[in-house]
Tab-separated table of C-alpha atoms in Angstrom:
chain	number	residue	atom	x	y	z
C	1	MET	CA	4.721	3.802	20.836
C	2	ASP	CA	8.011	5.596	20.268
C	3	THR	CA	9.919	2.316	20.426
C	4	ALA	CA	7.537	0.763	17.922
C	5	LYS	CA	8.128	3.657	15.550
C	6	GLN	CA	11.900	3.242	15.874
C	7	VAL	CA	11.902	-0.442	14.953
C	8	THR	CA	9.778	-0.012	11.821
C	9	LYS	CA	11.479	0.608	8.494
C	10	SER	CA	9.507	3.745	7.630
C	11	GLY	CA	9.438	5.123	11.164
C	12	GLU	CA	5.647	5.424	11.094
C	13	LEU	CA	2.803	3.216	12.175
C	14	ASN	CA	-0.317	3.031	10.041
C	15	GLU	CA	-3.726	2.140	11.458
C	16	PHE	CA	-3.258	-1.588	10.865
C	17	SER	CA	0.109	-1.574	12.671
C	18	MET	CA	-1.346	0.349	15.621
C	19	VAL	CA	-4.291	-2.050	15.920
C	20	LEU	CA	-1.983	-5.061	15.673
C	21	LEU	CA	0.357	-3.611	18.322
C	22	ASN	CA	-2.541	-2.721	20.619
C	23	ASN	CA	-4.150	-6.165	20.367
C	24	THR	CA	-0.826	-7.983	20.722
C	25	LEU	CA	0.022	-6.056	23.879
C	26	SER	CA	-3.395	-6.835	25.355
C	27	LEU	CA	-2.988	-10.588	24.782
C	28	ALA	CA	-0.359	-10.872	27.501
C	29	LEU	CA	-2.670	-9.329	30.091
C	30	GLY	CA	-5.588	-11.484	28.954
C	31	LEU	CA	-3.585	-14.696	29.201
C	32	LEU	CA	-2.258	-13.691	32.610
C	33	LEU	CA	-5.785	-13.072	33.904
C	34	ILE	CA	-7.004	-16.403	32.489
C	35	PHE	CA	-4.405	-18.280	34.504
C	36	VAL	CA	-4.645	-16.118	37.649
C	37	PHE	CA	-8.411	-16.608	37.948
C	38	ASN	CA	-8.222	-20.274	36.890
C	39	GLU	CA	-10.499	-19.866	33.882
C	40	VAL	CA	-8.834	-22.799	32.086
C	41	ASP	CA	-10.721	-25.388	34.165
C	42	TYR	CA	-14.029	-23.596	33.631
C	43	LEU	CA	-13.471	-23.322	29.885
C	44	SER	CA	-12.568	-26.983	29.570
C	45	GLN	CA	-15.772	-28.085	31.351
C	46	THR	CA	-18.407	-25.694	30.037
C	47	PRO	CA	-20.865	-27.021	27.427
C	48	LEU	CA	-21.219	-23.513	26.020
C	49	LEU	CA	-18.120	-23.966	23.858
C	50	ARG	CA	-19.846	-26.775	21.956
C	51	LEU	CA	-22.687	-24.572	20.683
C	52	PRO	CA	-22.256	-23.173	17.161
C	53	THR	CA	-24.371	-20.132	18.071
C	54	PHE	CA	-21.856	-19.212	20.759
C	55	TRP	CA	-19.000	-19.298	18.245
C	56	LEU	CA	-21.020	-17.240	15.764
C	57	VAL	CA	-21.740	-14.555	18.366
C	58	MET	CA	-18.135	-14.581	19.605
C	59	THR	CA	-16.796	-14.233	16.052
C	60	PHE	CA	-19.164	-11.336	15.381
C	61	SER	CA	-18.096	-9.737	18.659
C	62	GLY	CA	-14.443	-10.106	17.699
C	63	PHE	CA	-14.992	-8.466	14.305
C	64	LEU	CA	-16.968	-5.678	15.947
C	65	GLY	CA	-14.152	-5.092	18.449
C	66	LEU	CA	-11.627	-5.052	15.615
C	67	ALA	CA	-13.735	-2.497	13.740
C	68	ILE	CA	-13.961	-0.300	16.836
C	69	SER	CA	-10.209	-0.573	17.299
C	70	PHE	CA	-9.568	0.363	13.662
C	71	THR	CA	-11.862	3.374	13.800
C	72	SER	CA	-10.342	4.522	17.076
C	73	MET	CA	-6.807	4.288	15.701
C	74	TRP	CA	-7.867	5.962	12.453
C	75	PHE	CA	-9.379	8.851	14.411
C	76	LEU	CA	-6.276	9.165	16.589
C	77	HIS	CA	-4.048	9.051	13.507
C	78	HIS	CA	-5.937	11.873	11.751
C	79	THR	CA	-6.533	14.181	14.713
C	80	ARG	CA	-4.574	15.398	17.688
C	81	ALA	CA	-4.557	13.634	21.013
C	82	THR	CA	-6.452	16.556	22.551
C	83	THR	CA	-9.354	16.112	20.128
C	84	TYR	CA	-9.343	12.369	20.727
C	85	SER	CA	-9.436	12.946	24.476
C	86	LEU	CA	-12.225	15.523	24.176
C	87	VAL	CA	-14.393	13.149	22.129
C	88	GLY	CA	-13.642	10.380	24.639
C	89	SER	CA	-14.851	12.516	27.528
C	90	LEU	CA	-17.903	13.866	25.689
C	91	ASN	CA	-19.147	10.433	24.619
C	92	LYS	CA	-20.002	9.711	28.245
C	93	ILE	CA	-22.937	12.134	28.093
C	94	PRO	CA	-25.115	10.211	25.589
C	95	LEU	CA	-24.063	6.914	27.182
C	96	SER	CA	-25.202	8.153	30.580
C	97	VAL	CA	-28.514	9.387	29.234
C	98	ALA	CA	-29.066	6.095	27.398
C	99	GLY	CA	-28.213	4.167	30.578
C	100	ILE	CA	-30.744	6.158	32.574
C	101	PHE	CA	-33.533	5.395	30.096
C	102	LEU	CA	-32.603	1.771	29.374
C	103	PHE	CA	-32.017	0.683	32.966
C	104	LYS	CA	-34.442	3.109	34.626
C	105	ALA	CA	-31.662	4.346	36.925
C	106	THR	CA	-33.452	7.389	38.284
C	107	SER	CA	-32.533	7.128	41.948
C	108	LEU	CA	-30.747	10.010	43.634
C	109	GLU	CA	-27.574	7.983	44.156
C	110	ASN	CA	-27.373	6.950	40.483
C	111	SER	CA	-28.041	10.461	39.245
C	112	ALA	CA	-25.452	11.921	41.622
C	113	SER	CA	-22.792	9.412	40.562
C	114	ILE	CA	-23.474	10.049	36.871
C	115	PHE	CA	-23.304	13.809	37.441
C	116	PHE	CA	-20.069	13.419	39.429
C	117	VAL	CA	-18.396	11.384	36.649
C	118	LEU	CA	-19.521	13.788	33.939
C	119	ASP	CA	-18.391	16.790	35.974
C	120	ALA	CA	-15.000	15.248	36.741
C	121	SER	CA	-14.551	14.282	33.104
C	122	SER	CA	-15.351	17.771	31.855
C	123	CYS	CA	-13.134	19.436	34.486
C	124	CYS	CA	-10.234	17.174	33.597
C	125	GLN	CA	-10.746	17.878	29.913
C	126	GLU	CA	-10.965	21.638	30.509
C	127	GLU	CA	-7.693	21.553	32.437
C	128	HIS	CA	-6.063	19.566	29.648
C	129	LEU	CA	-7.242	22.082	27.032
C	130	ILE	CA	-5.948	25.031	29.084
C	131	VAL	CA	-2.526	23.417	29.461
C	132	SER	CA	-2.435	22.518	25.744
C	133	ASN	CA	-3.343	26.061	24.713
C	134	PHE	CA	-0.750	27.479	27.119
C	135	MET	CA	1.928	25.221	25.626
C	136	MET	CA	0.919	26.183	22.067
C	137	ILE	CA	1.235	29.894	22.908
C	138	PHE	CA	4.751	29.390	24.212
C	139	ARG	CA	5.755	27.344	21.161
C	140	PHE	CA	4.239	29.932	18.832
C	141	ARG	CA	6.213	32.759	20.447
C	142	GLY	CA	9.393	30.712	20.382
C	143	CYS	CA	9.650	30.499	24.154
C	144	CYS	CA	10.658	27.398	26.005
C	145	LEU	CA	9.712	26.269	29.469
């Protein structure tokens, strides 16, 4: 990200530039995986690509992904990385609850794994907040580490 800011004229990246950079960087990995797993042969033979409904759903999915990417970059641009990380770790709670109700995942193993992920996420976030607050105190007092 720092290199991208250096090569721009203004030195800053707006939301559109961040989304464009993010999607461009992900294309290389996507193309690599297509060729590694030999998806080219499958795509050339599948009748699914000839259905207009498929292209309509894929186009809608692409626009939805672009909208999610824009909102994520907008949020990151207008808040601190700590807030972005906190929201990212807290959004797992409603997703887990929704997954339990939608997929009826009420076994002991599923509940334990969900609890473990939520606990690890909150512990990691708590540690990150403690370190961030510690660093802010030292910057506020003019100290350096």
